[in-house]
């Protein structure tokens, strides 16, 4: 790349890795915008992502047209790489925990004999709701685990959360518990399925009956 060119990195990486990449890029006379994203495939397609970015003012100026095309909201979080990735880790901790908790809540309700559809209706109109519960539980209800965001993504991302916590000497027990559930799901062969498939860990352990996809039910 020509000196003065801009690299925009949108992956979920450790803040320390983003900082190191920024230093390597600067040594080559290039700029780095540390710009992880949130919103998934649907928001990417519609150009409505959230971008959590940090970098030099000049990097933001170079990237403005691209960021405006891909994002509904661009957060300018700092003037050096690493800050954007730090914010993304906060988001991924919450996202992973909320998905794992939604799966556990659904498993508990099903085990107690509640209708899964009724659980969803009640919780989405109650204080226990979360964006992830509202978004992921319909995958469970339809028995469709076609990956929009896979189990293995949260094995990776929650591992980064865990490792970063160790670097900072900060315990992350709730995130670590969620990581174990995603790791168990991956180990059981569900790693490439939608992240809502973490509920299948509970199915394996307790024998709960999960909703089936329409074609599976017809075939049975």
mmCIF file with all atom_site columns, C-alpha atoms in Angstrom:
data_model
loop_
_atom_site.group_PDB
_atom_site.id
_atom_site.type_symbol
_atom_site.label_atom_id
_atom_site.label_alt_id
_atom_site.label_comp_id
_atom_site.label_asym_id
_atom_site.label_entity_id
_atom_site.label_seq_id
_atom_site.pdbx_PDB_ins_code
_atom_site.Cartn_x
_atom_site.Cartn_y
_atom_site.Cartn_z
_atom_site.occupancy
_atom_site.B_iso_or_equiv
_atom_site.pdbx_formal_charge
_atom_site.auth_seq_id
_atom_site.auth_comp_id
_atom_site.auth_asym_id
_atom_site.auth_atom_id
_atom_site.pdbx_PDB_model_num
ATOM 1   C CA . UNK A 1 1   ? 0.000   0.000   0.000  1.00 0.00 ? 1   UNK A CA 1
ATOM 2   C CA . UNK A 1 2   ? 1.116   3.557   -0.682 1.00 0.00 ? 2   UNK A CA 1
ATOM 3   C CA . UNK A 1 3   ? 2.310   5.556   2.331  1.00 0.00 ? 3   UNK A CA 1
ATOM 4   C CA . UNK A 1 4   ? -0.568  7.544   3.808  1.00 0.00 ? 4   UNK A CA 1
ATOM 5   C CA . UNK A 1 5   ? -3.134  4.864   2.923  1.00 0.00 ? 5   UNK A CA 1
ATOM 6   C CA . UNK A 1 6   ? -5.805  3.850   5.406  1.00 0.00 ? 6   UNK A CA 1
ATOM 7   C CA . UNK A 1 7   ? -6.611  0.393   6.765  1.00 0.00 ? 7   UNK A CA 1
ATOM 8   C CA . UNK A 1 8   ? -9.990  -0.074  8.453  1.00 0.00 ? 8   UNK A CA 1
ATOM 9   C CA . UNK A 1 9   ? -10.115 -3.133  10.692 1.00 0.00 ? 9   UNK A CA 1
ATOM 10  C CA . UNK A 1 10  ? -13.608 -4.283  11.681 1.00 0.00 ? 10  UNK A CA 1
ATOM 11  C CA . UNK A 1 11  ? -12.868 -7.657  13.299 1.00 0.00 ? 11  UNK A CA 1
ATOM 12  C CA . UNK A 1 12  ? -13.389 -8.421  16.982 1.00 0.00 ? 12  UNK A CA 1
ATOM 13  C CA . UNK A 1 13  ? -9.867  -8.608  18.392 1.00 0.00 ? 13  UNK A CA 1
ATOM 14  C CA . UNK A 1 14  ? -8.198  -8.022  21.730 1.00 0.00 ? 14  UNK A CA 1
ATOM 15  C CA . UNK A 1 15  ? -7.528  -4.333  22.436 1.00 0.00 ? 15  UNK A CA 1
ATOM 16  C CA . UNK A 1 16  ? -3.847  -5.180  22.877 1.00 0.00 ? 16  UNK A CA 1
ATOM 17  C CA . UNK A 1 17  ? -3.807  -6.710  19.404 1.00 0.00 ? 17  UNK A CA 1
ATOM 18  C CA . UNK A 1 18  ? -5.446  -3.620  17.889 1.00 0.00 ? 18  UNK A CA 1
ATOM 19  C CA . UNK A 1 19  ? -2.842  -1.395  19.555 1.00 0.00 ? 19  UNK A CA 1
ATOM 20  C CA . UNK A 1 20  ? 0.013   -3.557  18.267 1.00 0.00 ? 20  UNK A CA 1
ATOM 21  C CA . UNK A 1 21  ? -1.456  -3.530  14.769 1.00 0.00 ? 21  UNK A CA 1
ATOM 22  C CA . UNK A 1 22  ? -1.718  0.256   14.933 1.00 0.00 ? 22  UNK A CA 1
ATOM 23  C CA . UNK A 1 23  ? 1.960   0.509   15.810 1.00 0.00 ? 23  UNK A CA 1
ATOM 24  C CA . UNK A 1 24  ? 2.975   -1.829  12.979 1.00 0.00 ? 24  UNK A CA 1
ATOM 25  C CA . UNK A 1 25  ? 0.836   0.067   10.481 1.00 0.00 ? 25  UNK A CA 1
ATOM 26  C CA . UNK A 1 26  ? 2.196   3.455   11.611 1.00 0.00 ? 26  UNK A CA 1
ATOM 27  C CA . UNK A 1 27  ? 5.753   2.165   11.219 1.00 0.00 ? 27  UNK A CA 1
ATOM 28  C CA . UNK A 1 28  ? 4.958   1.546   7.538  1.00 0.00 ? 28  UNK A CA 1
ATOM 29  C CA . UNK A 1 29  ? 3.625   5.062   7.076  1.00 0.00 ? 29  UNK A CA 1
ATOM 30  C CA . UNK A 1 30  ? 0.001   3.917   7.010  1.00 0.00 ? 30  UNK A CA 1
ATOM 31  C CA . UNK A 1 31  ? -3.050  4.738   9.112  1.00 0.00 ? 31  UNK A CA 1
ATOM 32  C CA . UNK A 1 32  ? -5.301  2.347   11.013 1.00 0.00 ? 32  UNK A CA 1
ATOM 33  C CA . UNK A 1 33  ? -8.888  2.921   12.034 1.00 0.00 ? 33  UNK A CA 1
ATOM 34  C CA . UNK A 1 34  ? -9.814  0.430   14.751 1.00 0.00 ? 34  UNK A CA 1
ATOM 35  C CA . UNK A 1 35  ? -13.502 0.081   13.851 1.00 0.00 ? 35  UNK A CA 1
ATOM 36  C CA . UNK A 1 36  ? -15.246 -3.082  15.056 1.00 0.00 ? 36  UNK A CA 1
ATOM 37  C CA . UNK A 1 37  ? -18.905 -3.365  14.132 1.00 0.00 ? 37  UNK A CA 1
ATOM 38  C CA . UNK A 1 38  ? -22.185 -4.584  15.582 1.00 0.00 ? 38  UNK A CA 1
ATOM 39  C CA . UNK A 1 39  ? -25.490 -5.413  13.934 1.00 0.00 ? 39  UNK A CA 1
ATOM 40  C CA . UNK A 1 40  ? -24.999 -8.716  12.160 1.00 0.00 ? 40  UNK A CA 1
ATOM 41  C CA . UNK A 1 41  ? -25.573 -9.682  8.552  1.00 0.00 ? 41  UNK A CA 1
ATOM 42  C CA . UNK A 1 42  ? -28.996 -8.006  8.285  1.00 0.00 ? 42  UNK A CA 1
ATOM 43  C CA . UNK A 1 43  ? -27.758 -4.594  9.426  1.00 0.00 ? 43  UNK A CA 1
ATOM 44  C CA . UNK A 1 44  ? -24.656 -4.945  7.251  1.00 0.00 ? 44  UNK A CA 1
ATOM 45  C CA . UNK A 1 45  ? -26.819 -5.556  4.199  1.00 0.00 ? 45  UNK A CA 1
ATOM 46  C CA . UNK A 1 46  ? -28.974 -2.504  4.902  1.00 0.00 ? 46  UNK A CA 1
ATOM 47  C CA . UNK A 1 47  ? -26.040 -0.256  5.814  1.00 0.00 ? 47  UNK A CA 1
ATOM 48  C CA . UNK A 1 48  ? -27.247 0.199   9.392  1.00 0.00 ? 48  UNK A CA 1
ATOM 49  C CA . UNK A 1 49  ? -24.352 -1.146  11.435 1.00 0.00 ? 49  UNK A CA 1
ATOM 50  C CA . UNK A 1 50  ? -23.037 0.414   14.615 1.00 0.00 ? 50  UNK A CA 1
ATOM 51  C CA . UNK A 1 51  ? -19.322 1.191   14.331 1.00 0.00 ? 51  UNK A CA 1
ATOM 52  C CA . UNK A 1 52  ? -17.184 1.583   17.460 1.00 0.00 ? 52  UNK A CA 1
ATOM 53  C CA . UNK A 1 53  ? -14.138 3.355   16.109 1.00 0.00 ? 53  UNK A CA 1
ATOM 54  C CA . UNK A 1 54  ? -10.916 4.917   17.298 1.00 0.00 ? 54  UNK A CA 1
ATOM 55  C CA . UNK A 1 55  ? -8.027  6.422   15.405 1.00 0.00 ? 55  UNK A CA 1
ATOM 56  C CA . UNK A 1 56  ? -6.506  9.692   14.269 1.00 0.00 ? 56  UNK A CA 1
ATOM 57  C CA . UNK A 1 57  ? -8.736  12.498  13.029 1.00 0.00 ? 57  UNK A CA 1
ATOM 58  C CA . UNK A 1 58  ? -7.189  12.108  9.576  1.00 0.00 ? 58  UNK A CA 1
ATOM 59  C CA . UNK A 1 59  ? -8.158  8.421   9.549  1.00 0.00 ? 59  UNK A CA 1
ATOM 60  C CA . UNK A 1 60  ? -11.772 9.318   10.308 1.00 0.00 ? 60  UNK A CA 1
ATOM 61  C CA . UNK A 1 61  ? -11.724 11.901  7.523  1.00 0.00 ? 61  UNK A CA 1
ATOM 62  C CA . UNK A 1 62  ? -10.430 9.351   5.010  1.00 0.00 ? 62  UNK A CA 1
ATOM 63  C CA . UNK A 1 63  ? -12.997 6.773   6.140  1.00 0.00 ? 63  UNK A CA 1
ATOM 64  C CA . UNK A 1 64  ? -16.028 9.066   6.335  1.00 0.00 ? 64  UNK A CA 1
ATOM 65  C CA . UNK A 1 65  ? -17.686 8.046   3.052  1.00 0.00 ? 65  UNK A CA 1
ATOM 66  C CA . UNK A 1 66  ? -17.189 4.334   3.733  1.00 0.00 ? 66  UNK A CA 1
ATOM 67  C CA . UNK A 1 67  ? -18.432 4.569   7.303  1.00 0.00 ? 67  UNK A CA 1
ATOM 68  C CA . UNK A 1 68  ? -21.486 6.581   6.289  1.00 0.00 ? 68  UNK A CA 1
ATOM 69  C CA . UNK A 1 69  ? -22.369 3.913   3.706  1.00 0.00 ? 69  UNK A CA 1
ATOM 70  C CA . UNK A 1 70  ? -22.103 0.981   6.098  1.00 0.00 ? 70  UNK A CA 1
ATOM 71  C CA . UNK A 1 71  ? -23.315 2.410   9.397  1.00 0.00 ? 71  UNK A CA 1
ATOM 72  C CA . UNK A 1 72  ? -26.350 4.001   10.980 1.00 0.00 ? 72  UNK A CA 1
ATOM 73  C CA . UNK A 1 73  ? -24.193 5.181   13.874 1.00 0.00 ? 73  UNK A CA 1
ATOM 74  C CA . UNK A 1 74  ? -20.440 5.796   14.035 1.00 0.00 ? 74  UNK A CA 1
ATOM 75  C CA . UNK A 1 75  ? -19.021 6.281   17.520 1.00 0.00 ? 75  UNK A CA 1
ATOM 76  C CA . UNK A 1 76  ? -15.726 8.203   17.653 1.00 0.00 ? 76  UNK A CA 1
ATOM 77  C CA . UNK A 1 77  ? -14.241 6.777   20.820 1.00 0.00 ? 77  UNK A CA 1
ATOM 78  C CA . UNK A 1 78  ? -10.622 7.877   20.812 1.00 0.00 ? 78  UNK A CA 1
ATOM 79  C CA . UNK A 1 79  ? -7.629  9.008   18.802 1.00 0.00 ? 79  UNK A CA 1
ATOM 80  C CA . UNK A 1 80  ? -5.677  5.739   18.770 1.00 0.00 ? 80  UNK A CA 1
ATOM 81  C CA . UNK A 1 81  ? -6.359  2.078   17.917 1.00 0.00 ? 81  UNK A CA 1
ATOM 82  C CA . UNK A 1 82  ? -7.463  -0.102  20.815 1.00 0.00 ? 82  UNK A CA 1
ATOM 83  C CA . UNK A 1 83  ? -10.304 1.989   22.195 1.00 0.00 ? 83  UNK A CA 1
ATOM 84  C CA . UNK A 1 84  ? -12.755 0.771   19.560 1.00 0.00 ? 84  UNK A CA 1
ATOM 85  C CA . UNK A 1 85  ? -11.831 -2.838  20.271 1.00 0.00 ? 85  UNK A CA 1
ATOM 86  C CA . UNK A 1 86  ? -12.207 -2.242  24.004 1.00 0.00 ? 86  UNK A CA 1
ATOM 87  C CA . UNK A 1 87  ? -15.762 -1.044  23.491 1.00 0.00 ? 87  UNK A CA 1
ATOM 88  C CA . UNK A 1 88  ? -16.534 -4.010  21.221 1.00 0.00 ? 88  UNK A CA 1
ATOM 89  C CA . UNK A 1 89  ? -15.463 -6.386  23.999 1.00 0.00 ? 89  UNK A CA 1
ATOM 90  C CA . UNK A 1 90  ? -17.974 -4.770  26.364 1.00 0.00 ? 90  UNK A CA 1
ATOM 91  C CA . UNK A 1 91  ? -20.645 -5.357  23.735 1.00 0.00 ? 91  UNK A CA 1
ATOM 92  C CA . UNK A 1 92  ? -19.593 -8.955  23.118 1.00 0.00 ? 92  UNK A CA 1
ATOM 93  C CA . UNK A 1 93  ? -19.524 -9.766  26.818 1.00 0.00 ? 93  UNK A CA 1
ATOM 94  C CA . UNK A 1 94  ? -23.124 -8.600  27.115 1.00 0.00 ? 94  UNK A CA 1
ATOM 95  C CA . UNK A 1 95  ? -24.238 -10.231 23.860 1.00 0.00 ? 95  UNK A CA 1
ATOM 96  C CA . UNK A 1 96  ? -22.738 -13.607 24.726 1.00 0.00 ? 96  UNK A CA 1
ATOM 97  C CA . UNK A 1 97  ? -24.078 -13.598 28.273 1.00 0.00 ? 97  UNK A CA 1
ATOM 98  C CA . UNK A 1 98  ? -27.544 -12.551 27.106 1.00 0.00 ? 98  UNK A CA 1
ATOM 99  C CA . UNK A 1 99  ? -27.714 -15.339 24.504 1.00 0.00 ? 99  UNK A CA 1
ATOM 100 C CA . UNK A 1 100 ? -26.546 -17.986 26.974 1.00 0.00 ? 100 UNK A CA 1
ATOM 101 C CA . UNK A 1 101 ? -28.960 -16.671 29.610 1.00 0.00 ? 101 UNK A CA 1
ATOM 102 C CA . UNK A 1 102 ? -31.851 -16.615 27.137 1.00 0.00 ? 102 UNK A CA 1
ATOM 103 C CA . UNK A 1 103 ? -31.121 -20.257 26.308 1.00 0.00 ? 103 UNK A CA 1
ATOM 104 C CA . UNK A 1 104 ? -30.974 -21.205 29.987 1.00 0.00 ? 104 UNK A CA 1
ATOM 105 C CA . UNK A 1 105 ? -34.227 -19.370 30.715 1.00 0.00 ? 105 UNK A CA 1
ATOM 106 C CA . UNK A 1 106 ? -35.989 -21.105 27.834 1.00 0.00 ? 106 UNK A CA 1
ATOM 107 C CA . UNK A 1 107 ? -34.614 -24.472 28.929 1.00 0.00 ? 107 UNK A CA 1
ATOM 108 C CA . UNK A 1 108 ? -35.885 -23.905 32.468 1.00 0.00 ? 108 UNK A CA 1
ATOM 109 C CA . UNK A 1 109 ? -39.328 -22.904 31.244 1.00 0.00 ? 109 UNK A CA 1
ATOM 110 C CA . UNK A 1 110 ? -39.582 -25.880 28.908 1.00 0.00 ? 110 UNK A CA 1
ATOM 111 C CA . UNK A 1 111 ? -38.424 -28.246 31.661 1.00 0.00 ? 111 UNK A CA 1
ATOM 112 C CA . UNK A 1 112 ? -41.155 -26.854 33.936 1.00 0.00 ? 112 UNK A CA 1
ATOM 113 C CA . UNK A 1 113 ? -43.736 -27.642 31.260 1.00 0.00 ? 113 UNK A CA 1
ATOM 114 C CA . UNK A 1 114 ? -44.378 -24.132 29.969 1.00 0.00 ? 114 UNK A CA 1
ATOM 115 C CA . UNK A 1 115 ? -45.273 -23.569 26.328 1.00 0.00 ? 115 UNK A CA 1
ATOM 116 C CA . UNK A 1 116 ? -42.179 -22.087 24.588 1.00 0.00 ? 116 UNK A CA 1
ATOM 117 C CA . UNK A 1 117 ? -44.313 -19.713 22.523 1.00 0.00 ? 117 UNK A CA 1
ATOM 118 C CA . UNK A 1 118 ? -46.016 -18.428 25.656 1.00 0.00 ? 118 UNK A CA 1
ATOM 119 C CA . UNK A 1 119 ? -42.662 -17.958 27.401 1.00 0.00 ? 119 UNK A CA 1
ATOM 120 C CA . UNK A 1 120 ? -41.508 -15.803 24.511 1.00 0.00 ? 120 UNK A CA 1
ATOM 121 C CA . UNK A 1 121 ? -44.683 -13.715 24.475 1.00 0.00 ? 121 UNK A CA 1
ATOM 122 C CA . UNK A 1 122 ? -44.669 -13.082 28.214 1.00 0.00 ? 122 UNK A CA 1
ATOM 123 C CA . UNK A 1 123 ? -40.957 -12.324 28.557 1.00 0.00 ? 123 UNK A CA 1
ATOM 124 C CA . UNK A 1 124 ? -40.828 -9.964  25.581 1.00 0.00 ? 124 UNK A CA 1
ATOM 125 C CA . UNK A 1 125 ? -43.486 -7.907  27.351 1.00 0.00 ? 125 UNK A CA 1
ATOM 126 C CA . UNK A 1 126 ? -41.840 -8.110  30.772 1.00 0.00 ? 126 UNK A CA 1
ATOM 127 C CA . UNK A 1 127 ? -38.811 -6.725  32.577 1.00 0.00 ? 127 UNK A CA 1
ATOM 128 C CA . UNK A 1 128 ? -36.739 -9.845  31.946 1.00 0.00 ? 128 UNK A CA 1
ATOM 129 C CA . UNK A 1 129 ? -36.586 -9.173  28.209 1.00 0.00 ? 129 UNK A CA 1
ATOM 130 C CA . UNK A 1 130 ? -33.383 -8.336  26.357 1.00 0.00 ? 130 UNK A CA 1
ATOM 131 C CA . UNK A 1 131 ? -32.614 -7.560  22.721 1.00 0.00 ? 131 UNK A CA 1
ATOM 132 C CA . UNK A 1 132 ? -30.872 -10.920 22.402 1.00 0.00 ? 132 UNK A CA 1
ATOM 133 C CA . UNK A 1 133 ? -33.784 -12.814 23.958 1.00 0.00 ? 133 UNK A CA 1
ATOM 134 C CA . UNK A 1 134 ? -36.185 -11.126 21.568 1.00 0.00 ? 134 UNK A CA 1
ATOM 135 C CA . UNK A 1 135 ? -33.925 -11.716 18.562 1.00 0.00 ? 135 UNK A CA 1
ATOM 136 C CA . UNK A 1 136 ? -32.567 -15.234 19.195 1.00 0.00 ? 136 UNK A CA 1
ATOM 137 C CA . UNK A 1 137 ? -35.428 -17.114 20.859 1.00 0.00 ? 137 UNK A CA 1
ATOM 138 C CA . UNK A 1 138 ? -37.468 -17.116 17.617 1.00 0.00 ? 138 UNK A CA 1
ATOM 139 C CA . UNK A 1 139 ? -34.699 -19.294 16.133 1.00 0.00 ? 139 UNK A CA 1
ATOM 140 C CA . UNK A 1 140 ? -35.330 -21.785 18.933 1.00 0.00 ? 140 UNK A CA 1
ATOM 141 C CA . UNK A 1 141 ? -39.090 -21.591 18.490 1.00 0.00 ? 141 UNK A CA 1
ATOM 142 C CA . UNK A 1 142 ? -38.806 -22.343 14.769 1.00 0.00 ? 142 UNK A CA 1
ATOM 143 C CA . UNK A 1 143 ? -36.192 -25.059 15.279 1.00 0.00 ? 143 UNK A CA 1
ATOM 144 C CA . UNK A 1 144 ? -34.081 -23.285 12.654 1.00 0.00 ? 144 UNK A CA 1
ATOM 145 C CA . UNK A 1 145 ? -30.416 -23.004 13.599 1.00 0.00 ? 145 UNK A CA 1
ATOM 146 C CA . UNK A 1 146 ? -29.187 -21.721 10.243 1.00 0.00 ? 146 UNK A CA 1
ATOM 147 C CA . UNK A 1 147 ? -26.253 -19.579 11.353 1.00 0.00 ? 147 UNK A CA 1
ATOM 148 C CA . UNK A 1 148 ? -26.688 -15.819 11.327 1.00 0.00 ? 148 UNK A CA 1
ATOM 149 C CA . UNK A 1 149 ? -24.008 -15.660 13.995 1.00 0.00 ? 149 UNK A CA 1
ATOM 150 C CA . UNK A 1 150 ? -22.453 -18.991 14.918 1.00 0.00 ? 150 UNK A CA 1
ATOM 151 C CA . UNK A 1 151 ? -21.740 -20.625 18.273 1.00 0.00 ? 151 UNK A CA 1
ATOM 152 C CA . UNK A 1 152 ? -18.015 -20.632 17.461 1.00 0.00 ? 152 UNK A CA 1
ATOM 153 C CA . UNK A 1 153 ? -18.002 -16.843 17.107 1.00 0.00 ? 153 UNK A CA 1
ATOM 154 C CA . UNK A 1 154 ? -18.854 -16.533 20.782 1.00 0.00 ? 154 UNK A CA 1
ATOM 155 C CA . UNK A 1 155 ? -16.320 -19.197 21.711 1.00 0.00 ? 155 UNK A CA 1
ATOM 156 C CA . UNK A 1 156 ? -13.769 -16.860 20.099 1.00 0.00 ? 156 UNK A CA 1
ATOM 157 C CA . UNK A 1 157 ? -15.131 -13.569 21.377 1.00 0.00 ? 157 UNK A CA 1
ATOM 158 C CA . UNK A 1 158 ? -15.765 -14.647 24.971 1.00 0.00 ? 158 UNK A CA 1
ATOM 159 C CA . UNK A 1 159 ? -12.286 -16.171 25.016 1.00 0.00 ? 159 UNK A CA 1
ATOM 160 C CA . UNK A 1 160 ? -10.963 -12.720 24.109 1.00 0.00 ? 160 UNK A CA 1
ATOM 161 C CA . UNK A 1 161 ? -13.031 -11.226 26.939 1.00 0.00 ? 161 UNK A CA 1
ATOM 162 C CA . UNK A 1 162 ? -11.620 -13.827 29.339 1.00 0.00 ? 162 UNK A CA 1
ATOM 163 C CA . UNK A 1 163 ? -8.015  -13.305 28.199 1.00 0.00 ? 163 UNK A CA 1
ATOM 164 C CA . UNK A 1 164 ? -8.327  -9.529  28.380 1.00 0.00 ? 164 UNK A CA 1
ATOM 165 C CA . UNK A 1 165 ? -9.717  -9.823  31.891 1.00 0.00 ? 165 UNK A CA 1
ATOM 166 C CA . UNK A 1 166 ? -6.656  -11.878 32.848 1.00 0.00 ? 166 UNK A CA 1
ATOM 167 C CA . UNK A 1 167 ? -4.355  -9.233  31.349 1.00 0.00 ? 167 UNK A CA 1
ATOM 168 C CA . UNK A 1 168 ? -6.098  -6.615  33.490 1.00 0.00 ? 168 UNK A CA 1
ATOM 169 C CA . UNK A 1 169 ? -6.392  -8.834  36.595 1.00 0.00 ? 169 UNK A CA 1
ATOM 170 C CA . UNK A 1 170 ? -10.163 -8.381  36.381 1.00 0.00 ? 170 UNK A CA 1
ATOM 171 C CA . UNK A 1 171 ? -12.380 -11.389 37.050 1.00 0.00 ? 171 UNK A CA 1
ATOM 172 C CA . UNK A 1 172 ? -15.197 -11.986 34.549 1.00 0.00 ? 172 UNK A CA 1
ATOM 173 C CA . UNK A 1 173 ? -17.112 -14.872 36.156 1.00 0.00 ? 173 UNK A CA 1
ATOM 174 C CA . UNK A 1 174 ? -20.421 -14.366 34.334 1.00 0.00 ? 174 UNK A CA 1
ATOM 175 C CA . UNK A 1 175 ? -18.738 -14.119 30.927 1.00 0.00 ? 175 UNK A CA 1
ATOM 176 C CA . UNK A 1 176 ? -16.614 -17.156 31.786 1.00 0.00 ? 176 UNK A CA 1
ATOM 177 C CA . UNK A 1 177 ? -19.727 -19.175 32.599 1.00 0.00 ? 177 UNK A CA 1
ATOM 178 C CA . UNK A 1 178 ? -21.270 -18.202 29.255 1.00 0.00 ? 178 UNK A CA 1
ATOM 179 C CA . UNK A 1 179 ? -18.007 -19.139 27.535 1.00 0.00 ? 179 UNK A CA 1
ATOM 180 C CA . UNK A 1 180 ? -18.212 -22.637 29.037 1.00 0.00 ? 180 UNK A CA 1
ATOM 181 C CA . UNK A 1 181 ? -21.732 -23.076 27.651 1.00 0.00 ? 181 UNK A CA 1
ATOM 182 C CA . UNK A 1 182 ? -20.688 -22.022 24.146 1.00 0.00 ? 182 UNK A CA 1
ATOM 183 C CA . UNK A 1 183 ? -17.594 -24.216 24.376 1.00 0.00 ? 183 UNK A CA 1
ATOM 184 C CA . UNK A 1 184 ? -19.778 -27.163 25.402 1.00 0.00 ? 184 UNK A CA 1
ATOM 185 C CA . UNK A 1 185 ? -22.096 -26.499 22.456 1.00 0.00 ? 185 UNK A CA 1
ATOM 186 C CA . UNK A 1 186 ? -19.137 -26.373 20.085 1.00 0.00 ? 186 UNK A CA 1
ATOM 187 C CA . UNK A 1 187 ? -17.700 -29.560 21.552 1.00 0.00 ? 187 UNK A CA 1
ATOM 188 C CA . UNK A 1 188 ? -21.054 -31.271 21.036 1.00 0.00 ? 188 UNK A CA 1
ATOM 189 C CA . UNK A 1 189 ? -20.862 -30.492 17.319 1.00 0.00 ? 189 UNK A CA 1
ATOM 190 C CA . UNK A 1 190 ? -22.983 -27.336 17.170 1.00 0.00 ? 190 UNK A CA 1
ATOM 191 C CA . UNK A 1 191 ? -20.160 -24.859 16.570 1.00 0.00 ? 191 UNK A CA 1
ATOM 192 C CA . UNK A 1 192 ? -21.220 -23.911 13.038 1.00 0.00 ? 192 UNK A CA 1
ATOM 193 C CA . UNK A 1 193 ? -24.900 -23.604 13.943 1.00 0.00 ? 193 UNK A CA 1
ATOM 194 C CA . UNK A 1 194 ? -26.604 -20.361 14.982 1.00 0.00 ? 194 UNK A CA 1
ATOM 195 C CA . UNK A 1 195 ? -25.465 -19.147 18.399 1.00 0.00 ? 195 UNK A CA 1
ATOM 196 C CA . UNK A 1 196 ? -28.965 -19.821 19.767 1.00 0.00 ? 196 UNK A CA 1
ATOM 197 C CA . UNK A 1 197 ? -28.022 -23.522 19.436 1.00 0.00 ? 197 UNK A CA 1
ATOM 198 C CA . UNK A 1 198 ? -26.282 -23.123 22.792 1.00 0.00 ? 198 UNK A CA 1
ATOM 199 C CA . UNK A 1 199 ? -29.671 -24.280 24.168 1.00 0.00 ? 199 UNK A CA 1
ATOM 200 C CA . UNK A 1 200 ? -28.896 -27.749 22.802 1.00 0.00 ? 200 UNK A CA 1
ATOM 201 C CA . UNK A 1 201 ? -26.429 -28.171 25.665 1.00 0.00 ? 201 UNK A CA 1
ATOM 202 C CA . UNK A 1 202 ? -29.404 -28.173 28.016 1.00 0.00 ? 202 UNK A CA 1
ATOM 203 C CA . UNK A 1 203 ? -31.213 -30.609 25.752 1.00 0.00 ? 203 UNK A CA 1
ATOM 204 C CA . UNK A 1 204 ? -28.245 -32.982 25.961 1.00 0.00 ? 204 UNK A CA 1
ATOM 205 C CA . UNK A 1 205 ? -27.992 -32.668 29.737 1.00 0.00 ? 205 UNK A CA 1
ATOM 206 C CA . UNK A 1 206 ? -31.651 -32.795 30.725 1.00 0.00 ? 206 UNK A CA 1
ATOM 207 C CA . UNK A 1 207 ? -33.491 -34.298 27.754 1.00 0.00 ? 207 UNK A CA 1
ATOM 208 C CA . UNK A 1 208 ? -35.841 -31.357 27.230 1.00 0.00 ? 208 UNK A CA 1
ATOM 209 C CA . UNK A 1 209 ? -37.846 -31.441 24.002 1.00 0.00 ? 209 UNK A CA 1
ATOM 210 C CA . UNK A 1 210 ? -37.025 -28.440 21.826 1.00 0.00 ? 210 UNK A CA 1
ATOM 211 C CA . UNK A 1 211 ? -39.329 -27.158 19.074 1.00 0.00 ? 211 UNK A CA 1
ATOM 212 C CA . UNK A 1 212 ? -38.634 -28.776 15.712 1.00 0.00 ? 212 UNK A CA 1
ATOM 213 C CA . UNK A 1 213 ? -38.359 -27.150 12.322 1.00 0.00 ? 213 UNK A CA 1
ATOM 214 C CA . UNK A 1 214 ? -41.580 -27.439 10.286 1.00 0.00 ? 214 UNK A CA 1
ATOM 215 C CA . UNK A 1 215 ? -40.080 -29.840 7.743  1.00 0.00 ? 215 UNK A CA 1
ATOM 216 C CA . UNK A 1 216 ? -38.608 -32.019 10.515 1.00 0.00 ? 216 UNK A CA 1
ATOM 217 C CA . UNK A 1 217 ? -41.983 -32.219 12.241 1.00 0.00 ? 217 UNK A CA 1
ATOM 218 C CA . UNK A 1 218 ? -43.708 -33.166 8.989  1.00 0.00 ? 218 UNK A CA 1
ATOM 219 C CA . UNK A 1 219 ? -41.101 -35.820 8.261  1.00 0.00 ? 219 UNK A CA 1
ATOM 220 C CA . UNK A 1 220 ? -41.574 -37.319 11.696 1.00 0.00 ? 220 UNK A CA 1
#
